[in-house]
XYZ file of C-alpha atoms in Angstrom:
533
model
C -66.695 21.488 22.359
C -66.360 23.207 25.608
C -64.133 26.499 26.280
C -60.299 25.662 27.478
C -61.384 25.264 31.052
C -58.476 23.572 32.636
C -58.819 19.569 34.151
C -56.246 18.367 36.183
C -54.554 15.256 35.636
C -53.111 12.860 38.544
C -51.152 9.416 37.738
C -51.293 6.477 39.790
C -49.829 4.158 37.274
C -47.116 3.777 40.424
C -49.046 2.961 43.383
C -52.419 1.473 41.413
C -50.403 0.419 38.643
C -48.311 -1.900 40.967
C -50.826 -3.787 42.334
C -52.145 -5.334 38.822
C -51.805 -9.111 38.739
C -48.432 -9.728 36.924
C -46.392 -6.188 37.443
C -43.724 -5.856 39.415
C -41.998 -2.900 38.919
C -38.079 -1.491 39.935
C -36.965 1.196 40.789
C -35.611 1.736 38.018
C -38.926 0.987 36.326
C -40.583 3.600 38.578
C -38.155 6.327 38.300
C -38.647 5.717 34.124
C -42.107 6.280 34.464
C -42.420 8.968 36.509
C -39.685 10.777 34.205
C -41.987 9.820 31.092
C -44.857 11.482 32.988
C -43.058 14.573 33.740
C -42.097 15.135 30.350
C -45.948 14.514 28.948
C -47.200 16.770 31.403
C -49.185 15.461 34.124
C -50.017 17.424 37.409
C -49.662 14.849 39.265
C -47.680 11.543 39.779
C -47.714 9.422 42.641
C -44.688 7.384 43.547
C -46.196 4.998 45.905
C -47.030 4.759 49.708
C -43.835 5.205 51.492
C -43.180 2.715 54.467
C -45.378 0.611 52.787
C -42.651 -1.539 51.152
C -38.551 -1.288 50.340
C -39.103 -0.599 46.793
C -41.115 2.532 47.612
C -39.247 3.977 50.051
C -36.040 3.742 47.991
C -38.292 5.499 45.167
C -38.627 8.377 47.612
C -35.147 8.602 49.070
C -33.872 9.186 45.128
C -33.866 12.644 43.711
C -36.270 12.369 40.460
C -36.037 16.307 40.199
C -39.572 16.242 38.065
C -39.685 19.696 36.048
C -43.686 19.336 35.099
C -45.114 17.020 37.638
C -45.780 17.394 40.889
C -44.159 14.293 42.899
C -46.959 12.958 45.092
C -46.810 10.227 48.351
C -49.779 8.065 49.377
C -50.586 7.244 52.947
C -53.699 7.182 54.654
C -55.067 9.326 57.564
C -53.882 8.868 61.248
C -54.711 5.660 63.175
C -57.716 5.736 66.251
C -56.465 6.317 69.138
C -53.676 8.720 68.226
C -52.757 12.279 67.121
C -52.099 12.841 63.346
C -48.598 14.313 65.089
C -47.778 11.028 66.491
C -48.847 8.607 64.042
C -46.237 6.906 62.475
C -48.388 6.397 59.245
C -48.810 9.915 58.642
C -45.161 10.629 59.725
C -43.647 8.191 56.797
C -45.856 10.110 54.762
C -44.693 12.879 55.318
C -40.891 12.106 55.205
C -41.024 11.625 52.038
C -40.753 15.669 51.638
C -43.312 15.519 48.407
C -44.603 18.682 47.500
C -47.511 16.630 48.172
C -49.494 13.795 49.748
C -52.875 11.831 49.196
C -54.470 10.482 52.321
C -57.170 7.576 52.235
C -60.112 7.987 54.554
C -63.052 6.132 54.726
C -66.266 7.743 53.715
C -68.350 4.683 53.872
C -70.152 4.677 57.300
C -70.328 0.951 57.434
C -66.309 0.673 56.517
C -65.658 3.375 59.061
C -67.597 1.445 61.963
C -66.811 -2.719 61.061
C -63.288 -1.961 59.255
C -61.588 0.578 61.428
C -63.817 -0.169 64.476
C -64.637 3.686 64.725
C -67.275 5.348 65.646
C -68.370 7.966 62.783
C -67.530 10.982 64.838
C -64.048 9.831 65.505
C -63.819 8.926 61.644
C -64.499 12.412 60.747
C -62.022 13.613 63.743
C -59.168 11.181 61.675
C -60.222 13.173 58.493
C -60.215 16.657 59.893
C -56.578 16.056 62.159
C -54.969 14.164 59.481
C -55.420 16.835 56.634
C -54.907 20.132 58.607
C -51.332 18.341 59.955
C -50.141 17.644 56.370
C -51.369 21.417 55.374
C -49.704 22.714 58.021
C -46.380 21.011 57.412
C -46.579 22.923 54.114
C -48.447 20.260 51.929
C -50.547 20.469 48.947
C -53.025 17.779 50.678
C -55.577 15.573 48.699
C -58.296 13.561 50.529
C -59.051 10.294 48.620
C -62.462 9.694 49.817
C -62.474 5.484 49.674
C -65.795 4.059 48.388
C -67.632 7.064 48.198
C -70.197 6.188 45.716
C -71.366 3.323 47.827
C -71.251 4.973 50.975
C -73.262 8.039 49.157
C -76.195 5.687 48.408
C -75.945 4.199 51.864
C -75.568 7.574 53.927
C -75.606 10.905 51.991
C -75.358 12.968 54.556
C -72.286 11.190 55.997
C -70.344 10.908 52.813
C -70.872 14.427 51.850
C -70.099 15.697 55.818
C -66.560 13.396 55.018
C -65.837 15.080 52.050
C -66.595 18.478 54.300
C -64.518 17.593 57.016
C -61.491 17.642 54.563
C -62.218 20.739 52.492
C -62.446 22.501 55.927
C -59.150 21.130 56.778
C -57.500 22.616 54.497
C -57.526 19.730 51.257
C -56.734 21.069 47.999
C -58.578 18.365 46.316
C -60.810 15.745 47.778
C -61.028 12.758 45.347
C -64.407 10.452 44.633
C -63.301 7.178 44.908
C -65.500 4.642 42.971
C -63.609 1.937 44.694
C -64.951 -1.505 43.646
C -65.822 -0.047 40.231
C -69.327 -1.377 40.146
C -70.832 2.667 39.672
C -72.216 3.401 36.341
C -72.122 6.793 34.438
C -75.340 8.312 34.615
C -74.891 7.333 38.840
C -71.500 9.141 38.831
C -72.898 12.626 36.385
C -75.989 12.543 39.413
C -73.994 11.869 42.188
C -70.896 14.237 41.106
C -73.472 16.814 40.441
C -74.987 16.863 44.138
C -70.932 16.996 45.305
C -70.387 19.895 43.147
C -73.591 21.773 43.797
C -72.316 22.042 47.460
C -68.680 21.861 47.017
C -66.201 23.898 44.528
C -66.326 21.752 41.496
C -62.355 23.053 40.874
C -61.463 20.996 44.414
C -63.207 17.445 43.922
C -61.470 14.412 41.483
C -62.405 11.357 40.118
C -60.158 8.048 40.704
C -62.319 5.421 38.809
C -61.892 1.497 38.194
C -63.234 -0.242 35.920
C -64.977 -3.380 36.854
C -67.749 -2.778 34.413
C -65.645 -1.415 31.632
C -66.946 2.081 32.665
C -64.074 4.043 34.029
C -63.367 6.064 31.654
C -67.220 6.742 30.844
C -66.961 7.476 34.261
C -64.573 9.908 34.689
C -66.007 11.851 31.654
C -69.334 11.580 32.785
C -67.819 12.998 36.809
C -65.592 16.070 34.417
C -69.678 16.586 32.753
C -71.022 16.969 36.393
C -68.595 19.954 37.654
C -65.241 17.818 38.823
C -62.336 19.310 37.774
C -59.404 16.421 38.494
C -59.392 12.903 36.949
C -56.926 9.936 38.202
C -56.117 7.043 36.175
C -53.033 4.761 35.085
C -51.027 4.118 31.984
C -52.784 1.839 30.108
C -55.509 1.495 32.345
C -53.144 -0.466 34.583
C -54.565 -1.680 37.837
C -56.131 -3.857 40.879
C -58.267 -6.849 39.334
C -60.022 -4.862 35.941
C -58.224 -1.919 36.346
C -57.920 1.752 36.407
C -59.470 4.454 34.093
C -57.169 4.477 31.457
C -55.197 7.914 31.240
C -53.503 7.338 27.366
C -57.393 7.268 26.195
C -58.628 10.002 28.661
C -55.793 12.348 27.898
C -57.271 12.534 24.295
C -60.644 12.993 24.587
C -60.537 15.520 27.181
C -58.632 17.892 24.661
C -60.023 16.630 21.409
C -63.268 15.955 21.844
C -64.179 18.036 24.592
C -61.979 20.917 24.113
C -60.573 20.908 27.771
C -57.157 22.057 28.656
C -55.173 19.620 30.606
C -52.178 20.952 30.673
C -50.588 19.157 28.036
C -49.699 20.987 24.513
C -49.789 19.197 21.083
C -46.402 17.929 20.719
C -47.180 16.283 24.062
C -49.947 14.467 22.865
C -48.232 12.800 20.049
C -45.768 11.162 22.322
C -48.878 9.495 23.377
C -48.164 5.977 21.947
C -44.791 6.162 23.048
C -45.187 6.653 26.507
C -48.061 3.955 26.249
C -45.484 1.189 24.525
C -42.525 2.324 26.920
C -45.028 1.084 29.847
C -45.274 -2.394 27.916
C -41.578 -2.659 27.084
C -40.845 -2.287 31.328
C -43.348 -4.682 31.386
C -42.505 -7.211 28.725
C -45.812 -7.609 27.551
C -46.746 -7.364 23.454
C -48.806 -3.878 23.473
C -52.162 -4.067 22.593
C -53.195 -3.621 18.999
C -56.505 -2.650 19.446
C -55.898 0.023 22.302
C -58.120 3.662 21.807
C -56.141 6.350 19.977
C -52.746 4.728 20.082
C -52.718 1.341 19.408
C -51.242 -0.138 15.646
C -54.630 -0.727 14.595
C -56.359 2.012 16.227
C -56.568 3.605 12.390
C -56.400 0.210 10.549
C -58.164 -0.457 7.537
C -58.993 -3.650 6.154
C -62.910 -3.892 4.200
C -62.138 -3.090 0.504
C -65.423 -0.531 0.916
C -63.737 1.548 3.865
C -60.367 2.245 1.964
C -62.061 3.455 -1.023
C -64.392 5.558 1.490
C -61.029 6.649 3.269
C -59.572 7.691 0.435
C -61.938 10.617 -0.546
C -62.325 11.276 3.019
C -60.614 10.211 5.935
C -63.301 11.330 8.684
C -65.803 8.652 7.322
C -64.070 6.224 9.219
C -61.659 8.122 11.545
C -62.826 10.250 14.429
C -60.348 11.956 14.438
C -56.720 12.614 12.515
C -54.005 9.432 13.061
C -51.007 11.886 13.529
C -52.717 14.145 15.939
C -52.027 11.613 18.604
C -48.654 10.244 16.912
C -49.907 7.546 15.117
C -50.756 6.301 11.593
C -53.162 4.935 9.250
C -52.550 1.409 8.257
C -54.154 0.088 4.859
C -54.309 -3.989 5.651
C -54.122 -6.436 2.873
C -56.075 -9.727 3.152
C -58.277 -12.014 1.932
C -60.586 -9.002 2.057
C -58.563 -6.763 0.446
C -59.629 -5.052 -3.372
C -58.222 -2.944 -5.398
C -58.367 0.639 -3.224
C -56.312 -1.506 -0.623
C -53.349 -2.671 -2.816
C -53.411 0.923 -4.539
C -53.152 2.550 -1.096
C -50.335 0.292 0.151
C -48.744 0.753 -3.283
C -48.831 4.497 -2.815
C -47.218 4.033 0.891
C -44.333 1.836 0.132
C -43.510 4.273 -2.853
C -44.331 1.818 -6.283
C -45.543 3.775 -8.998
C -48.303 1.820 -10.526
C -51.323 2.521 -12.767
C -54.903 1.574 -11.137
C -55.569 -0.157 -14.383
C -52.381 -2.049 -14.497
C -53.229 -6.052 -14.778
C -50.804 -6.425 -11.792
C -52.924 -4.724 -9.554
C -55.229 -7.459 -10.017
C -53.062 -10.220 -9.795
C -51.559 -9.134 -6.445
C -55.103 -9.440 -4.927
C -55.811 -12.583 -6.202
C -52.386 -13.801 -5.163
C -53.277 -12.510 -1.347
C -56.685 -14.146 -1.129
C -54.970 -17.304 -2.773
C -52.112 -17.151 -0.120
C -54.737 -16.527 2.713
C -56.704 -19.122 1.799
C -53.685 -21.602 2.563
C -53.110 -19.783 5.728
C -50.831 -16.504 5.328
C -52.069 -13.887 6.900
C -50.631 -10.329 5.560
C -52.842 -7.577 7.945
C -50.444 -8.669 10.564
C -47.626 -9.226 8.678
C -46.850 -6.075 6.439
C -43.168 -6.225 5.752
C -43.936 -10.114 3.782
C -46.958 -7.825 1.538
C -44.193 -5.458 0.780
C -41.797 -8.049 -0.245
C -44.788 -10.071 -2.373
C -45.634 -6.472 -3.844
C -42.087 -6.526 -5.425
C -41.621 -9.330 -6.445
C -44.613 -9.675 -8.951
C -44.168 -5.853 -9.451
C -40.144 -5.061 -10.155
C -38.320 -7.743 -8.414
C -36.481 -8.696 -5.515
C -32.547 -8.276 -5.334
C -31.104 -11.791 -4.869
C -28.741 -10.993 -1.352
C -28.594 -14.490 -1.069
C -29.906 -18.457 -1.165
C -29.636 -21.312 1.225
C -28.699 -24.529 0.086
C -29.305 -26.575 2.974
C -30.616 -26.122 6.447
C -30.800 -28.466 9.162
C -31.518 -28.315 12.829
C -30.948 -30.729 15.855
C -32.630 -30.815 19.274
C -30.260 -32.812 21.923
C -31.442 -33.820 25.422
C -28.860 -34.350 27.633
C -29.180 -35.954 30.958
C -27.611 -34.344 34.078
C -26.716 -36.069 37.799
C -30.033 -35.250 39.275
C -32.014 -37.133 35.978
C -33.139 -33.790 34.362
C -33.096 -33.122 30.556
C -30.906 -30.040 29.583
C -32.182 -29.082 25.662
C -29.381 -27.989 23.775
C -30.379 -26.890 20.120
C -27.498 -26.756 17.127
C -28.134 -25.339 13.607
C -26.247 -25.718 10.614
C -26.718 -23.683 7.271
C -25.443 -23.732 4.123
C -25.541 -20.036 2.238
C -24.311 -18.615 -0.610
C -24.036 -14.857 -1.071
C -23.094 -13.962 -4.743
C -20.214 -17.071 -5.787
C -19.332 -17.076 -2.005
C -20.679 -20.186 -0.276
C -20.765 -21.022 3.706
C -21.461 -23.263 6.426
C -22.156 -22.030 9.957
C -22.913 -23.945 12.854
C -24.627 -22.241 15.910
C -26.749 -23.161 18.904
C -29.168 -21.678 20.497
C -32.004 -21.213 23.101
C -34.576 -23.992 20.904
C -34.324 -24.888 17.295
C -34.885 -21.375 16.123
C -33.100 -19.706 18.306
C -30.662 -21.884 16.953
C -31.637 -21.589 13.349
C -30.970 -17.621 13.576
C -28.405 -17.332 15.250
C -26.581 -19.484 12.543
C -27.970 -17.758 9.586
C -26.670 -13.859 10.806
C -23.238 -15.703 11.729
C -23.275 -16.557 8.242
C -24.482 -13.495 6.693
C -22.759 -10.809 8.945
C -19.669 -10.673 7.103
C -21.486 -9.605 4.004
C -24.329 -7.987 5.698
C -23.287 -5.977 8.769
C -26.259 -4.263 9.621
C -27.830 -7.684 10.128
C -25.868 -8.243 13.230
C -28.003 -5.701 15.264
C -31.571 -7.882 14.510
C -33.211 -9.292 17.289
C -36.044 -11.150 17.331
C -38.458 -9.461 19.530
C -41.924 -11.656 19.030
C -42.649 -14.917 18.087
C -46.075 -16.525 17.429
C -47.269 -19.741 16.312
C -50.717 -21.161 15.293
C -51.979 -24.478 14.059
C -55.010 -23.598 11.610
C -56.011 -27.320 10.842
C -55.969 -28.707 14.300
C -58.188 -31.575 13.359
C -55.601 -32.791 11.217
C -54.086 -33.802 14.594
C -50.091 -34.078 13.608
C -50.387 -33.211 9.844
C -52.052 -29.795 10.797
C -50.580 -26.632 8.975
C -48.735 -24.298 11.021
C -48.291 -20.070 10.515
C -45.522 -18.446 12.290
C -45.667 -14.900 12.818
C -41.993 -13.044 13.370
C -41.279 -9.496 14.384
C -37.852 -8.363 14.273
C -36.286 -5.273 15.641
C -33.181 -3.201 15.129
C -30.915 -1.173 17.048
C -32.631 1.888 15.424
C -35.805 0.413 17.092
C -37.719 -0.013 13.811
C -40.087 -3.277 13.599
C -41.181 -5.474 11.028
C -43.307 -8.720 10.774
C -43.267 -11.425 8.458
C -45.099 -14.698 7.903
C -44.035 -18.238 7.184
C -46.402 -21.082 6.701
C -45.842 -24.719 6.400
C -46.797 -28.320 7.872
C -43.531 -28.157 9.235
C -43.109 -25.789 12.304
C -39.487 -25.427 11.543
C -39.544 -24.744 8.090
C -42.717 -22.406 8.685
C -39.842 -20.480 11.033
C -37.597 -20.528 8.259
C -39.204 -18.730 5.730
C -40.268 -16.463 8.580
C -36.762 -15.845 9.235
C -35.330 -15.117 5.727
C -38.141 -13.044 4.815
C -37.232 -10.899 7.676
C -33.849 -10.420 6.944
C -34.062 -9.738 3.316
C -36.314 -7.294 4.540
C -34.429 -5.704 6.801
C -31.702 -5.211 4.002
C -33.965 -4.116 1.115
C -34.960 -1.546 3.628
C -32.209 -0.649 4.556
C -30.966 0.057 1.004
C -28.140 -2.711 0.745
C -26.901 -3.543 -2.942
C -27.115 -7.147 -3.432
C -23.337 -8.943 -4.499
C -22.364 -8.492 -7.889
C-alpha cells in the first residue's frame, strides 16, 4: 500500500449520469444526489451544464448549501469568433455562481479543425481566454481536455501544448478525457506518465468511460502514472457503456491502495446506501453482483468455500464485508452441505448440534425442493421459515380456506379492454373466520390486497407491507402450457427492511400465493407477533 497521499474525487453522476439511456432525473432527484454526495465526501459534484436545459438551470437557481462538496457547473470554452467576456456560453456558466466550473475544449487537432471549424491556433486562443476569464471572475477552473487520448496518439505535441495552454491560464485541474472509452490501461499508465512528467501530477484528472469495461482499470492505472483527480458516476452511470464507476473506485483507492480521498471510515460504509438510493430514484432492482456493495458481493454458496470461510474469512474475501457496510451471506441450495446450513443456523439464532440428524435432513430437503424448482440463494426469508419448521416449528397465525381470483375485461366506448382484477379469501385466524373481497392492479395485486384487508385487524403491522419486486420464471418451457412456474416476492416495510420468498407451482397464481403467505408469516414471525390463542 502506498502512503496517505491525497486523490481527489469529482462526481458527474449529474451531468454524465443524465445522459444514460433510460434516466431521467428531477430536480428533486438531483438535489437528493448531490446532498448524498456531500455527506459521503466528494470534492467535487457537478450539477449539470446550466443553459443547457430547464431542469438544470432550476438545479442551479436552488440553494443546495453543500457542507463537503464543492458545487461544480459544466460549460464549455467560448465560441470562435468571440471574446470569452461576450460569449453567452461561458456567461451561463458562470451565472450559476459555483465555486466552480469545468470547461470542455477540444484537444483533438482533427475535432478542433472539422468539428469547430478552427484553426489550431485559434483553438488554443479559446482554451487560454476561456480559462483565465473564469479564474479571474474568482473560479476554481477545470479544463476537461475532450478526447485526449486519441488526439495524443494523433498529435502529441498538440494535445500536450492544449493541456499547457490551460495550466498557464490559470486551471486548477486539467482533466484527461478518454472520451469514446476505447483506451486501454497500460495506454493510459504510458500516456498519463508523459502528462505528468511535464505537468504537476497534483493538477491533471482522469474522467474515464468504459466502452471496453476498462474505466475503472483505467483510472487506477492514470492515479499509478502521477494523476492526482479521478471522475466517475454512481454506479458507473453513463453515455452508452458508461462511466468509471465511483462506489467501486472509492474503495480501492483507500483499501487497497492506501490513498486518502477524503472520505473517513464511517463514510465508506454508507457506501451501499448511497449506491441503492441512486437505484431507488431510478426504479431499477440494484444489481446483485455489483463490486464491494452489492447483496452478493460476499455471498457464499459451494459447500467447500463456507467451510473454508469459516476458519478464515480472507480465503475467499478480499477484504472485510462490514468495512464497506455490507455483509456476508451464507446461500442455501442445491449446492449447499452441511457448513452452509450450520452457518445460516448460527445467523438466524437456532441452537443446533453439527451432529444433529436434522442438520442432514434440512439439506436433503433443499436439494429435494430445488430439484422441483425452489430456489432458496435468492430467497432467504422461505430457508428461514423451512429451517423452523423441521427444526422447532412454526406458530400457526393463520390458514386460508379458500382463495379465488377473477380477471374481468370490460369494454369501453372507444372498443378498448379495461382489466379489472377482484379477489376473494377466506381466512381464519385462531376460531375467527373471514371473507374479504378486494381488487386490484392484476390478479395478485388483487390477491394481496385482499389477504392484508383480512388480516389487518389481527395483524397491524401487516398493513405497512408493500410489495416491492416481483419475478416470474417458467423452468419447463417445453412443456408449452403445463410448464412449472417459480415466483420470486420481495416485500418491504415501512422500517425499510426486505425479505424474499419463493412459491412454485404449475399454476402462476397459486405459485403467487404461497409466495404471498410465506411473506407475511414472515414478516410477523420476525417481527415477534404471538400467534391467537
Amino acid at each position: 500500500m502506498t502512503s496517505k497521499e491525497r486523490i481527489y474525487l469529482y462526481d458527474t453522476t449529474l451531468r454524465d449520469g443524465a445522459q444514460t439511456h433510460g434516466v431521467d432525473f428531477s430536480a428533486a432527484d438531483k438535489a437528493a444526489i448531490a446532498s448524498a454526495l456531500d455527506t459521503l465526501g466528494i470534492d467535487y459534484v457537478e450539477g449539470g451544464w446550466p443553459g443547457a436545459n430547464p431542469r438544470d438551470d432550476e438545479f442551479f437557481q436552488q440553494d443546495h448549501a453543500l457542507q463537503r462538496s464543492t458545487l461544480t457547473a459544466f460549460g464549455m470554452t467560448r465560441r470562435a469568433g468571440r471574446s470569452a467576456a461576450n460569449d453567452p456560453s461561458l456567461t451561463a456558466v458562470l451565472s450559476a455562481n459555483t465555486p466552480a466550473v469545468c470547461l470542455v475544449g477540444k484537444t483533438h487537432d482533427i475535432h478542433a479543425t472539422t468539428a469547430l471549424g478552427v484553426d489550431l491556433d485559434e483553438n488554443l486562443r479559446m482554451i487560454r481566454e476561456s480559462v483565465a476569464e473564469c479564474v479571474a471572475r474568482g473560479r476554481e477552473t477545470l479544463f476537461d481536455a475532450e478526447h485526449f487520448f486519441d488526439g495524443y496518439k494523433a498529435n502529441p505535441d498538440y494535445a500536450l501544448s492544449a493541456v499547457e495552454a490551460a495550466l498557464d491560464a490559470g486551471a486548477r485541474w486539467v482533466v484527461l478525457c478518454d472520451t469514446n472509452g476505447g483506451t486501454l490501461p497500460s495506454e493510459v499508465e504510458e500516456i498519463v506518465g508523459v502528462v505528468t512528467a511535464r505537468f504537476p501530477g497534483d493538477k491533471i484528472g482522469m474522467h474515464a468511460h468504459n466502452d471496453t469495461e476498462n474505466a475503472v482499470a483505467n483510472s487506477l492505472a492514470a492515479v499509478k502514472a502521477g494523476a492526482r483527480q479521478v471522475q466517475g458516476t454512481l454506479n458507473g452511470l453513463g453515455e452508452r457503456c458508461g462511466n468509471a464507476n465511483l462506489i467501486s473506485l472509492i474503495p480501492t483507492l483507500m483499501l487497497k491502495l492506501g490513498y486518502d480521498v477524503g472520505i473517513d471510515q464511517s463514510a465508506l460504509q454508507e457506501l451501499p446506501k448511497v449506491s441503492r438510493m441512486l437505484d431507488e430514484r431510478l426504479n431499477r432492482a440494484p444489481n446483485r453482483h455489483a463490486a464491494y456493495v452489492g447483496a452478493s458481493a460476499f455471498a457464499h454458496k459451494a459447500g467447500l468455500h463456507v467451510s473454508a470461510v469459516e476458519k478464515d474469512p480472507s480465503l475467499y474475501e478480499h477484504i472485510a464485508p462490514e468495512s464497506v457496510g455490507n455483509n456476508r451471506l451464507i446461500l442455501v441450495s442445491d449446492q449447499a452441505g452441511r457448513a452452509n446450513i450450520l452457518s445460516r443456523f448460527r445467523e438466524l439464532g437456532i441452537e443446533i448440534d453439527s451432529k444433529d440428524p436434522r442438520v442432514l435432513k434440512i439439506v436433503d430437503e433443499v436439494k429435494q425442493r430445488e430439484y422441483q424448482g425452489y430456489s432458496y440463494d435468492g430467497a432467504e426469508a422461505s430457508f428461514e421459515l423451512l429451517a423452523r419448521e423441521l427444526t422447532e416449528g412454526l406458530p400457526t397465525y393463520f390458514s386460508i380456506e379458500t382463495f379465488r381470483v377473477l380477471d374481468e375485461h370490460r369494454m369501453d366506448s372507444a372498443g378498448l379492454a379495461e382489466a379489472l382484477s377482484e379477489a376473494t379469501v377466506k381466512v381464519s385466524v385462531g376460531a375467527t373466520r373471514v371473507l374479504e373481497v378486494s381488487e386490484g392492479n392484476g390478479p395478485v395485486n388483487a390477491l394481496d390486497h385482499a389477504l392484508r384487508k383480512a388480516l389487518a385487524p389481527f395483524y397491524p403491522s401487516l398493513v405497512d407491507v408493500r410489495l416491492t419486486d416481483y419475478r416470474v420464471r417458467i423452468l419447463n418451457s417445453g412443456d408449452g402450457t403445463a410448464a412449472v412456474t417459480r415466483v420470486m416476492l420481495e416485500s418491504a416495510d415501512a422500517s425499510g427492511k426486505r425479505w424474499t420468498t419463493v412459491g412454485l407451482s404449475g399454476d402462476i397464481i397459486s405459485a403467487s400465493y404461497e409466495a404471498l403467505t410465506e411473506g407475511l408469516i414472515y414478516k410477523l414471525m420476525s417481527d415477534g407477533v404471538a400467534p391467537p390463542v
